[in-house]
Coordinates of C-alpha atoms in Angstrom, one line a residue:
X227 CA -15.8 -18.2 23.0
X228 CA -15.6 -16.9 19.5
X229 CA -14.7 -19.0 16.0
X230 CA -12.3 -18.1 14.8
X231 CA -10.8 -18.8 10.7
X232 CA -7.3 -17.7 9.9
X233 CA -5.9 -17.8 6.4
X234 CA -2.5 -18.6 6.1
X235 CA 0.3 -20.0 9.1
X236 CA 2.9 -17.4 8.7
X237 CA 4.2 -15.9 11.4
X238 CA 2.4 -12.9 12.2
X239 CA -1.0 -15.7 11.6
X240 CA 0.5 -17.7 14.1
X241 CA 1.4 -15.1 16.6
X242 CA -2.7 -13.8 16.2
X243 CA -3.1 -17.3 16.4
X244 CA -1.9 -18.3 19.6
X245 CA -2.8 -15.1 21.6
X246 CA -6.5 -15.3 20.2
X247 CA -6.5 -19.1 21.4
X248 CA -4.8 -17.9 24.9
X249 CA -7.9 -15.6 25.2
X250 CA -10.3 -18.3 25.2
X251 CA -11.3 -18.8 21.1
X252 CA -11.4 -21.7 19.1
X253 CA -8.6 -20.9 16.8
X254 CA -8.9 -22.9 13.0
X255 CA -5.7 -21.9 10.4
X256 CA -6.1 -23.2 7.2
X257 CA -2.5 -23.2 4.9
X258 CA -2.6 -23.3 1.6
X259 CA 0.7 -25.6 1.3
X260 CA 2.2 -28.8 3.8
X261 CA 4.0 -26.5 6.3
X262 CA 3.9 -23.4 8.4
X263 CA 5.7 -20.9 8.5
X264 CA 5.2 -18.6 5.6
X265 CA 8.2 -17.3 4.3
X266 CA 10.5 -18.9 7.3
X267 CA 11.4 -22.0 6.0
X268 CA 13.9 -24.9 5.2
X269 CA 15.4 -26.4 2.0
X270 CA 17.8 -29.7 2.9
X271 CA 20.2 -31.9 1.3
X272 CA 22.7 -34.6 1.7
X273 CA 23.1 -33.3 5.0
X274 CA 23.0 -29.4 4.4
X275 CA 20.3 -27.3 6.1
X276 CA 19.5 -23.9 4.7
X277 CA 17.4 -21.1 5.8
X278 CA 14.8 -19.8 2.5
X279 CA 14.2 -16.9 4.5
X280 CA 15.4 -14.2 6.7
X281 CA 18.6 -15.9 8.4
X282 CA 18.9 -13.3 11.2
X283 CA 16.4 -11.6 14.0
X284 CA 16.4 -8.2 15.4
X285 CA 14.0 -6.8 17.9
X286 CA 13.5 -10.7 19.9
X287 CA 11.7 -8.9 22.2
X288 CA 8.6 -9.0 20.3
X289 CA 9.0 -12.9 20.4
X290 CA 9.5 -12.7 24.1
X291 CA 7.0 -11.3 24.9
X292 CA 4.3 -13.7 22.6
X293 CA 5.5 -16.6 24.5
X294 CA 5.6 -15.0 27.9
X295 CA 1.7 -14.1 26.8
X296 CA 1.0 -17.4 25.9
X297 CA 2.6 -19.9 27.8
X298 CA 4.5 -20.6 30.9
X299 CA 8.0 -21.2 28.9
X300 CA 9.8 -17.9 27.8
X301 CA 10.5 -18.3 24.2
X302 CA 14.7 -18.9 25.2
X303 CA 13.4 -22.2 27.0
X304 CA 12.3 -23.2 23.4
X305 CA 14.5 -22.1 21.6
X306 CA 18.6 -21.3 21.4
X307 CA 18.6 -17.2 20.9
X308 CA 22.5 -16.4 20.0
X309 CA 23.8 -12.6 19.4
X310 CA 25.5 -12.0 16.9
X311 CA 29.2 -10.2 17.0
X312 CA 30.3 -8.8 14.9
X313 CA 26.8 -7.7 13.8
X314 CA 27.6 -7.0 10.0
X315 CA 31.0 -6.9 7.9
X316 CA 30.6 -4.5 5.1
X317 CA 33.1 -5.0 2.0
X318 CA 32.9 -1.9 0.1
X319 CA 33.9 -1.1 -3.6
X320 CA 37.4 0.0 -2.4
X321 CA 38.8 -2.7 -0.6
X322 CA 38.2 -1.4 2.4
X323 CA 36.2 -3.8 5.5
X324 CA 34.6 -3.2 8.4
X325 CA 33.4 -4.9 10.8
X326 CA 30.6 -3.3 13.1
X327 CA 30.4 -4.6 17.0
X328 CA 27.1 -5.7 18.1
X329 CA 25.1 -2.9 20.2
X330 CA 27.7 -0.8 21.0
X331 CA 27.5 2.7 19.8
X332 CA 31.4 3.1 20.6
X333 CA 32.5 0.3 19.5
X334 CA 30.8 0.9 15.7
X335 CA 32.6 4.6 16.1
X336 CA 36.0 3.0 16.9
X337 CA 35.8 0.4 14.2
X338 CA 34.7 3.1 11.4
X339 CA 37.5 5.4 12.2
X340 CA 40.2 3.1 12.5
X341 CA 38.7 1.3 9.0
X342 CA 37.1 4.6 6.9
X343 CA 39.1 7.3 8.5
X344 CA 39.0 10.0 11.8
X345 CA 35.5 11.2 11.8
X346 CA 33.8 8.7 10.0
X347 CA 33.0 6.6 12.7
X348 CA 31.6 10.4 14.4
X349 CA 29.7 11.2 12.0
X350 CA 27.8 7.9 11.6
X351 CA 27.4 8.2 16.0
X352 CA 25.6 11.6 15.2
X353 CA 23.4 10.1 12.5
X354 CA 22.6 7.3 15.0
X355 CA 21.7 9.9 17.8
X356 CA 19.1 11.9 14.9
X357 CA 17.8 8.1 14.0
X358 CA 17.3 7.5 17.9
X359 CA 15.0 10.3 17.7
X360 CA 12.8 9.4 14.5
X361 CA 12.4 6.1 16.3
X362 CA 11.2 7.6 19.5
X363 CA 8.7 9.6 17.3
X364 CA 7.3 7.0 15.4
X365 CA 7.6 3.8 17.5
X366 CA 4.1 3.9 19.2
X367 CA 2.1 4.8 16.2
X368 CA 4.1 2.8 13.4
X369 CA 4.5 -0.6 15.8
X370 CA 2.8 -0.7 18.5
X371 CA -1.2 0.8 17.8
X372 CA -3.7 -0.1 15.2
X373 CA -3.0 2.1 12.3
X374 CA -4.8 5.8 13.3
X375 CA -7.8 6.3 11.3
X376 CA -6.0 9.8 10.7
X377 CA -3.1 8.2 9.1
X378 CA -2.7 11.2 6.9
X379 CA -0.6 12.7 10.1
X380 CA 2.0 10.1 10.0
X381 CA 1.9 10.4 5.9
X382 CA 2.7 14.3 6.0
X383 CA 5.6 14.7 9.0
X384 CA 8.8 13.7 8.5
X385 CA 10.6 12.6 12.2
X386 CA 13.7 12.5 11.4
X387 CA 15.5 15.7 12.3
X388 CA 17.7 16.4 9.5
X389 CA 20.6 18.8 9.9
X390 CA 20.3 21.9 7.9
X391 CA 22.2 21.8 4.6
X392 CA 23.4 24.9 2.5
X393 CA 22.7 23.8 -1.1
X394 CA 22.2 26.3 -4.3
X395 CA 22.3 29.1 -1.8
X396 CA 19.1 27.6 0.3
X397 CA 19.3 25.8 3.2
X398 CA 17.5 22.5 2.9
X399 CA 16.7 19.2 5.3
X400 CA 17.1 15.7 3.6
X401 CA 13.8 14.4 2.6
X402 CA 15.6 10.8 1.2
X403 CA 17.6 8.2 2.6
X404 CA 20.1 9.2 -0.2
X405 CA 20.1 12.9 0.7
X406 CA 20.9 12.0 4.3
X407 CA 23.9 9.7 3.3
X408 CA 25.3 12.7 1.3
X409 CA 24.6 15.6 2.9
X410 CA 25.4 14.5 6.2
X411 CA 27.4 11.2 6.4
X412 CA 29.6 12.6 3.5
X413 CA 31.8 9.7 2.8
X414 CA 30.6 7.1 -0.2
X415 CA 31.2 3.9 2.2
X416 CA 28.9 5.5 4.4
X417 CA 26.4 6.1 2.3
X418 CA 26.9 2.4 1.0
X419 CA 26.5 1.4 4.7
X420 CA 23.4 3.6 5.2
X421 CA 21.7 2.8 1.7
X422 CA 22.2 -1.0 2.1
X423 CA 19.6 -1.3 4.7
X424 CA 16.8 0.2 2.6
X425 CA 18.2 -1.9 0.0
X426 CA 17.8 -5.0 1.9
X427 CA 13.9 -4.3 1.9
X428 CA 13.7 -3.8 -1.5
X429 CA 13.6 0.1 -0.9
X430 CA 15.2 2.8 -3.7
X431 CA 17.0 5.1 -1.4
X432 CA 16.9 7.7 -3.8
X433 CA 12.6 8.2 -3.1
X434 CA 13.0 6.1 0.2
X435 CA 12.0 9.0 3.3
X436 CA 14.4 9.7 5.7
X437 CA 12.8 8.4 8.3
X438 CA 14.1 4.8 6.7
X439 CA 17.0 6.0 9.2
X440 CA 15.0 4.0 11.9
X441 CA 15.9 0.6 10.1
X442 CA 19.8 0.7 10.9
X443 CA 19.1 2.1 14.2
X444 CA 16.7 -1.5 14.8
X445 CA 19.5 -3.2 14.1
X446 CA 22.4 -1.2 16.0
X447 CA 20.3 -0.6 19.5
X448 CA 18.6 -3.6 19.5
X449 CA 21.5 -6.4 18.0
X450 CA 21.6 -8.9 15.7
X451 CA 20.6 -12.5 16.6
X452 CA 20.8 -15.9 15.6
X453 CA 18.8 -18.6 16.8
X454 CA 20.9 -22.7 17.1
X455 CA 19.7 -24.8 14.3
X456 CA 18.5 -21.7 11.9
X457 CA 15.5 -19.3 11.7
X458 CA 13.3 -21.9 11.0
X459 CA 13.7 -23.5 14.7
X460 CA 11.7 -20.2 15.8
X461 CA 8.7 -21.1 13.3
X462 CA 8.7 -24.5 14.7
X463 CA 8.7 -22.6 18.4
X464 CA 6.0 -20.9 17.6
X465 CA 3.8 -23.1 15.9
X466 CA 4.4 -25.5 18.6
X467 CA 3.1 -23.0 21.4
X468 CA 0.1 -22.9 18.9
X469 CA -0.7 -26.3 19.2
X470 CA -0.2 -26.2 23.1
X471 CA -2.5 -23.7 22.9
X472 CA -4.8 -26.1 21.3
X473 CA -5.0 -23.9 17.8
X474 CA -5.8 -26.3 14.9
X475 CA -3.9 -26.3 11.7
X476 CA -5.2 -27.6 8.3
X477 CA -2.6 -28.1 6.0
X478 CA -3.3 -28.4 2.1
X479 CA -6.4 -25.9 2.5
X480 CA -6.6 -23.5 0.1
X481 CA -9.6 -20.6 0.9
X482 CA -10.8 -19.4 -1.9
X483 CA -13.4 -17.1 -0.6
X484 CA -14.9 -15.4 2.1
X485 CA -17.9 -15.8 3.2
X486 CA -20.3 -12.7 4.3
X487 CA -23.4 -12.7 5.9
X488 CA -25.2 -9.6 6.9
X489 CA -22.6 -7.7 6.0
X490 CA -19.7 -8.8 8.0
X491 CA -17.6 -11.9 7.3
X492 CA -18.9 -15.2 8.3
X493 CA -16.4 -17.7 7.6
X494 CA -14.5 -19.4 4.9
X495 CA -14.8 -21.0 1.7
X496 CA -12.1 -24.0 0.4
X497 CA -11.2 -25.2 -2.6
X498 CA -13.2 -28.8 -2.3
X499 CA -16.3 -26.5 -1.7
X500 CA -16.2 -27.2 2.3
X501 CA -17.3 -23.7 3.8
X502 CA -16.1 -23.0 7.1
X503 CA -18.3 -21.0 9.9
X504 CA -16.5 -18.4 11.6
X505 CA -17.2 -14.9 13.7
X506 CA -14.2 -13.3 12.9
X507 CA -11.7 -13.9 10.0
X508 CA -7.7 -13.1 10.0
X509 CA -6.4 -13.6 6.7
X510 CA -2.7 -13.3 6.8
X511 CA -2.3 -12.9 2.3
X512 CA -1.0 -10.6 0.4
X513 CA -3.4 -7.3 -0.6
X514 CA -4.0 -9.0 -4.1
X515 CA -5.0 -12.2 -2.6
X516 CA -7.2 -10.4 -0.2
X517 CA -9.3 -8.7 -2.9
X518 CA -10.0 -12.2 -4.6
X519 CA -10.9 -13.8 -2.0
X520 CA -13.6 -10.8 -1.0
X521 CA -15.2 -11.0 -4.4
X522 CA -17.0 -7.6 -5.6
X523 CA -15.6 -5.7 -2.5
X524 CA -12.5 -4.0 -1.6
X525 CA -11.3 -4.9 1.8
X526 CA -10.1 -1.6 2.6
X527 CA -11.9 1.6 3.0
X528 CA -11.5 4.3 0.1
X529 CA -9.7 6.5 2.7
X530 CA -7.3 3.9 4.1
X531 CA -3.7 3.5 3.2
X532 CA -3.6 1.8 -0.2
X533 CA -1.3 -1.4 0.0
X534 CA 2.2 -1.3 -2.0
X535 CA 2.7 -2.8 -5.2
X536 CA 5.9 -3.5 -7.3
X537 CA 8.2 -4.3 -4.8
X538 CA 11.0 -6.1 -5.7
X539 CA 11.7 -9.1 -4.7
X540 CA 15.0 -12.0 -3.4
X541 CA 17.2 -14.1 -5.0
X542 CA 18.6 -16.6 -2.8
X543 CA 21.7 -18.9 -3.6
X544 CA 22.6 -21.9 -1.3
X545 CA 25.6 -23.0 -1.1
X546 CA 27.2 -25.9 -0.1
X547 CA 30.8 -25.6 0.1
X548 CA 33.8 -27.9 0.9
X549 CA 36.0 -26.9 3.8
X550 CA 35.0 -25.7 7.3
X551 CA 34.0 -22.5 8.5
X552 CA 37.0 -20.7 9.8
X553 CA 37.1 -19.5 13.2
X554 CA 35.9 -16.1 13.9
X555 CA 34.0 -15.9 10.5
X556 CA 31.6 -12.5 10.5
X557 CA 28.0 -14.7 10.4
X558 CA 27.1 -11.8 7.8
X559 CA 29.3 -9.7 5.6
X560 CA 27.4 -6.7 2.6
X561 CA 29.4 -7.1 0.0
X562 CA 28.8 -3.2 -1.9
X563 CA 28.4 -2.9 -5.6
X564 CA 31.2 -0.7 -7.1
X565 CA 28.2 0.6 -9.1
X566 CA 25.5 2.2 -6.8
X567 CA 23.7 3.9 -8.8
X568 CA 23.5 1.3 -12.0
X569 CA 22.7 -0.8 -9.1
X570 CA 19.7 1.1 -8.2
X571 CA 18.9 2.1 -11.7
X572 CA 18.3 -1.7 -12.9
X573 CA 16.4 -2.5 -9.8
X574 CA 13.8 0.5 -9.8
X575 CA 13.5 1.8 -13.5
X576 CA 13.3 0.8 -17.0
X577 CA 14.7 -2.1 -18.1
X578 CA 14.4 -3.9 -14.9
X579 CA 16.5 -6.7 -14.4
X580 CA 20.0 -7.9 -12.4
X581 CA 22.8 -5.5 -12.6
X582 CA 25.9 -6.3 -14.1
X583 CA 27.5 -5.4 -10.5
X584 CA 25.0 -6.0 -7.5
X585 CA 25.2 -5.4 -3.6
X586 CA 25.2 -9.2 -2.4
X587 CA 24.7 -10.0 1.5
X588 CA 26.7 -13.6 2.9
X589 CA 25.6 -15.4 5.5
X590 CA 27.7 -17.7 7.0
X591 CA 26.3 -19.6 10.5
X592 CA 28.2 -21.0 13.0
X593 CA 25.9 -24.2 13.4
X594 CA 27.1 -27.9 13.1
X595 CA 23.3 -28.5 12.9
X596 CA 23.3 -26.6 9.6
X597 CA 26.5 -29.1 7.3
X598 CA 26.5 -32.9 7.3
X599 CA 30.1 -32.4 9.4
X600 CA 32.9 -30.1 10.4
X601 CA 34.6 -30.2 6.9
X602 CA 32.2 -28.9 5.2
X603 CA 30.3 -25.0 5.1
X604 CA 26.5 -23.9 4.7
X605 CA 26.6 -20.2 2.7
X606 CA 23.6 -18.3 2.1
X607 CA 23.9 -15.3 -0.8
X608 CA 20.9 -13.2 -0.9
X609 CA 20.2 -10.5 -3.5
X610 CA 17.6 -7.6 -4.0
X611 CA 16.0 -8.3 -7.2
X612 CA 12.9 -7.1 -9.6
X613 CA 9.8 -9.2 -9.9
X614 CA 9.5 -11.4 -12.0
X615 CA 13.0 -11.9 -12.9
X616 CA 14.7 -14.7 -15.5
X617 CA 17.6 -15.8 -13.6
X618 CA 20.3 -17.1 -15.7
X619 CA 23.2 -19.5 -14.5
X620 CA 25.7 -16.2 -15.8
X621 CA 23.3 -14.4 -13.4
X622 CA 24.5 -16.5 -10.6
X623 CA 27.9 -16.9 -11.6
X624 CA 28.8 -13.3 -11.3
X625 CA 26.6 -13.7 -7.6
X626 CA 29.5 -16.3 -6.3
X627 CA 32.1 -14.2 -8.4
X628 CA 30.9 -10.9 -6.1
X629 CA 30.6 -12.6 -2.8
X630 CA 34.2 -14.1 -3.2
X631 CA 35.6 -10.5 -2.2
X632 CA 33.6 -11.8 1.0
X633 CA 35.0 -15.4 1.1
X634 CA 38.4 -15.9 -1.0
X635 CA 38.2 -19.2 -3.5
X636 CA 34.4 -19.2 -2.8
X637 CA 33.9 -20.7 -6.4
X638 CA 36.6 -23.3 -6.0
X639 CA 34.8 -24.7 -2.6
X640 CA 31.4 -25.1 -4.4
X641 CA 30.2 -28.3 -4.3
X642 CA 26.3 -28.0 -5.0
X643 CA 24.3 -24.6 -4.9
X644 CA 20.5 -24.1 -5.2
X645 CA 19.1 -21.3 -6.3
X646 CA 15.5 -19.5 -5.2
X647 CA 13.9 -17.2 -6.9
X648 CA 11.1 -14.8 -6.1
X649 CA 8.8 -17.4 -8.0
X650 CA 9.5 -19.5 -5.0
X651 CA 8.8 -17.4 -2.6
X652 CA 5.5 -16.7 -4.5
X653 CA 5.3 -20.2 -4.5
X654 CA 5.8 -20.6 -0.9
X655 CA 4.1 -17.4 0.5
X656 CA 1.1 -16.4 -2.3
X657 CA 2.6 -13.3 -2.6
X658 CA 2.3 -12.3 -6.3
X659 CA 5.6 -12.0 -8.3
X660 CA 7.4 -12.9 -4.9
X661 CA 7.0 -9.4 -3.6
X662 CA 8.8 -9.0 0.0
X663 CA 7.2 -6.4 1.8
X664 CA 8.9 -3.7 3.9
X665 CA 8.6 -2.2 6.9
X666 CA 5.8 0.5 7.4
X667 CA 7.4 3.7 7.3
X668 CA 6.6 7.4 7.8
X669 CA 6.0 10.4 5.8
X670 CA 6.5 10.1 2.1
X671 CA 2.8 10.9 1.6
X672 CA 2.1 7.4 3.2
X673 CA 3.6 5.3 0.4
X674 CA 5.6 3.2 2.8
X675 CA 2.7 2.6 5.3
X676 CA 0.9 -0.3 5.2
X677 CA -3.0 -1.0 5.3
X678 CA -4.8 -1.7 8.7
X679 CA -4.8 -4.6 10.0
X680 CA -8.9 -4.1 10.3
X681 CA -10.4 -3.9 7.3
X682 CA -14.0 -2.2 5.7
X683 CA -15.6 -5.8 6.2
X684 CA -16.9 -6.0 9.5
X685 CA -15.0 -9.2 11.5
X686 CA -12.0 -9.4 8.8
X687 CA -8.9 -8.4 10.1
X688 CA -5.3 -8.6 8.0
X689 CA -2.2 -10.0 9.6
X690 CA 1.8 -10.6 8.6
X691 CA 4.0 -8.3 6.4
X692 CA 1.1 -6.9 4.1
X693 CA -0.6 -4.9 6.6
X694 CA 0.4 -2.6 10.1
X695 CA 3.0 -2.5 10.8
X696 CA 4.8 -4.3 7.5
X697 CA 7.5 -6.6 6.6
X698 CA 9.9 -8.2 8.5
X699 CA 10.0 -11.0 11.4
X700 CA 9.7 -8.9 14.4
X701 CA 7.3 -6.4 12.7
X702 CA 5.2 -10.2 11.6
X703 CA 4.8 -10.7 15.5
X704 CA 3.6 -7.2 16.2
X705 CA 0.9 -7.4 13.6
X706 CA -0.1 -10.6 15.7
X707 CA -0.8 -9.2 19.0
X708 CA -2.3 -5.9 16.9
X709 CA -4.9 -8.2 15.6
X710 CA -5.5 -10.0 18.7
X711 CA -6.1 -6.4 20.7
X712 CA -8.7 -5.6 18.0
X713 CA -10.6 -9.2 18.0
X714 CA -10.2 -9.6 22.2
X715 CA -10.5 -5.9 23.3
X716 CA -12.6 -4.9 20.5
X717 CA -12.1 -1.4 18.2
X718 CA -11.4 0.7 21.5
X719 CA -8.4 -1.1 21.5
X720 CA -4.9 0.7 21.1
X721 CA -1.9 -1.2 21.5
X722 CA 0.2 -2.3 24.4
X723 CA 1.4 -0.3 27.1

């Protein structure tokens, strides 16, 4: 039985966590702040329950199976998984809506011609077909093995199989999300639809590869899903299978180092000076984090993928509203900028700040556990935003002004709203400027891939959105049982089968 330290309770910590302890370790996770969860939690008031995080799951599968690994309840014994349907309204400059059906490739092609016009809807089932195929290529090496120590291969190739394109008398592949949407979806609402994904991530279409294509593919074959009582119910889930599992949690311990002893790490040092023993350490923090707590060393190998920087970051309004829901309400409706590219020119380049006219995604649950009763509405706004960014109360006036297209007299029904910044998710998560991290994606010279989950130190491993296979809930869990493999089955390890 090994010791074993983790930094940090996030998700993917937790998920390392509790297979690790499964195995037969003593498991020790030591949180910075009073809660788990990472960036999965809760912010309530006079009767209003919000989710601070994502609000919505795709791929559950990868939760499934961490409970079935763990425990003798499947994780829908714990807790209340709901699919979502539609799975996304999209509100586009024009006026026109759509909403998309759930997992079901004729259904989205139904609803896009009947709302865009004949051959939309075709044309996005033949982008979906080419996506299919990029995910097939990458899947195994991107999500399901320890990042290849020839990562270079994944770097150079492009998998998605771009249709050939006359342009300026050449024939050329898209190489970019944005050249994808234009060259072969051809319609701007499309292109919206397309571009709002990467967007969501904090991703500039524009330089974003084309094999982003795999993210709306996620979401269309595998559905949406909610879980009763918001997100944060599946961070309690999970914590509480880690404390079946007999992991121990420390709350209000900050590490502030690592310690190393013959040249592999050792254990942990705290803030009060306590120092921890431990044979292996998973440190589920941010790259910059990483490197202070390893003083003098880089954590990473000079021929490993180097870990992003600059991403942008979310702005997160609450609102609690007067009225009910209304029946049949989409759970999430994209409301598109009428300025795309302003859009993307404020968030990526120079000056950086809000645009005047931004892409703002509404969530609206269908849970009485979320609103103090049945007259009254819980509505989540969420926008991409830059670092570091001075949010003004104009700044989230013009926020509710754009997601009324969404809800009509939204400002009227306002009774309270809160309003997060990516300071407080800094705050919550340690994650500098409130960076959210994205997905690990291929090609693009290995910009978008993220840094292995085992590190130059011998016995530190990384875990959660910072490291394979990057950001996101279900992509969290994957990085757990990727660390586990390595720590259990040792470095011949690779992956599931």
């Amino acid at each position: 039985m090994a010791r074993i330290a983790v930094i940090g309770a996030g998700m993917g910590a937790m998920a390392a966590a509790a297979r690790l302890a499964v195995a037969g370790h003593r498991v020790v996770v030591y949180e910075r702040t009073e809660t788990y969860g990472g960036a999965v939690r809760r912010f309530e008031r006079d009767g209003f329950r919000f989710d601070t995080g994502p609000g919505l799951l795709t791929l559950p599968a990868v939760y499934r199976d961490l409970f079935v690994k763990t425990g003798k309840e499947p994780l829908e014994d714990c807790v209340d998984l709901v699919q979502v349907d539609p799975s996304s309204r999209h509100v586009f400059a024009d006026g026109t809506e759509v909403a998309l059906p759930n997992a079901s490739r004729a259904g989205v092609v139904a609803a896009l011609d009947e709302a865009l016009g004949a051959g939309a809807g075709e044309r996005w089932g033949d982008f979906l077909v080419r996506a299919r195929e990029a995910w097939d290529r990458t899947r195994r090496p991107l999500l399901e093995e320890p990042l290849w120590p020839n990562w270079q291969v994944l770097a150079e190739k492009e998998p998605y199989p771009a249709v050939p394109h006359k342009r300026l008398l050449r024939t050329r592949r898209a190489g970019t999300l944005a050249e994808v949407g234009a060259w072969e979806l051809r319609d701007p609402r499309l292109v919206a639809l397309l571009e709002s994904h990467a967007l969501a991530y904090g991703l500039d279409p524009r330089t974003t590869p084309a094999s982003a294509a795999v993210l709306p593919y996620m979401e269309h074959a595998f559905g949406m899903w909610y879980v009763r009582g918001g997100m944060r119910e599946l961070a309690r889930a999970v914590y509480e299978r880690c404390r079946e599992r007999r992991v121990e949690f420390v709350f209000g311990a900050e590490v502030t180092g690592i310690v190393e002893k013959d040249g592999r790490a050792a254990g942990v040092e705290l803030a009060d000076g306590v120092a921890a023993e431990a044979d292996h350490v998973v440190a589920g923090v941010a790259p910059t984090v990483l490197d202070r707590l390893v003083p003098g060393t880089a954590a990473r190998g000079a021929d490993e993928v180097a870990p992003q920087h600059g991403m942008p970051g979310r702005l997160t309004v609450l609102l609690a509203l007067r009225g009910g829901r209304p029946e049949g309400a989409a759970r999430r409706t994209v409301v598109h900028t009428a300025d795309r590219e302003g859009e993307l020119d404020r968030l990526f380049g120079e000056p950086a700040g809000l645009p005047p006219s931004a892409t703002v995604t509404v969530l609206r649950p269908d849970d009485p556990a979320l609103v103090p009763d049945t007259a009254h509405e819980a509505v989540t706004l969420t926008v991409t935003v830059p670092q570091g960014l001075e949010v003004s109360e104009s700044d989230v006036d013009r926020i509710v002004v754009a997601a009324g297209r969404a809800i009509p007299g939204l400002a009227d029904r306002v009774l309270w709203r809160e309003v997060r910044t990516p300071a407080d998710i800094a705050e919550d998560t340690g994650a500098p400027g409130g960076a959210v991290p994205a997905p690990a994606l291929a090609a693009a010279g290995g910009r978008l891939l993220q840094p292995s989950n085992k590190t130059r130190t011998p016995g530190l491993f990384t875990v959660g959105g910072w490291s394979q296979p990057g950001g996101g809930l279900p992509h969290a869990g994957m990085s757990g049982a990727l660390v586990a493999g390595l720590i259990v089955e040792g470095p011949g390890f690779r992956g599931s089968q």
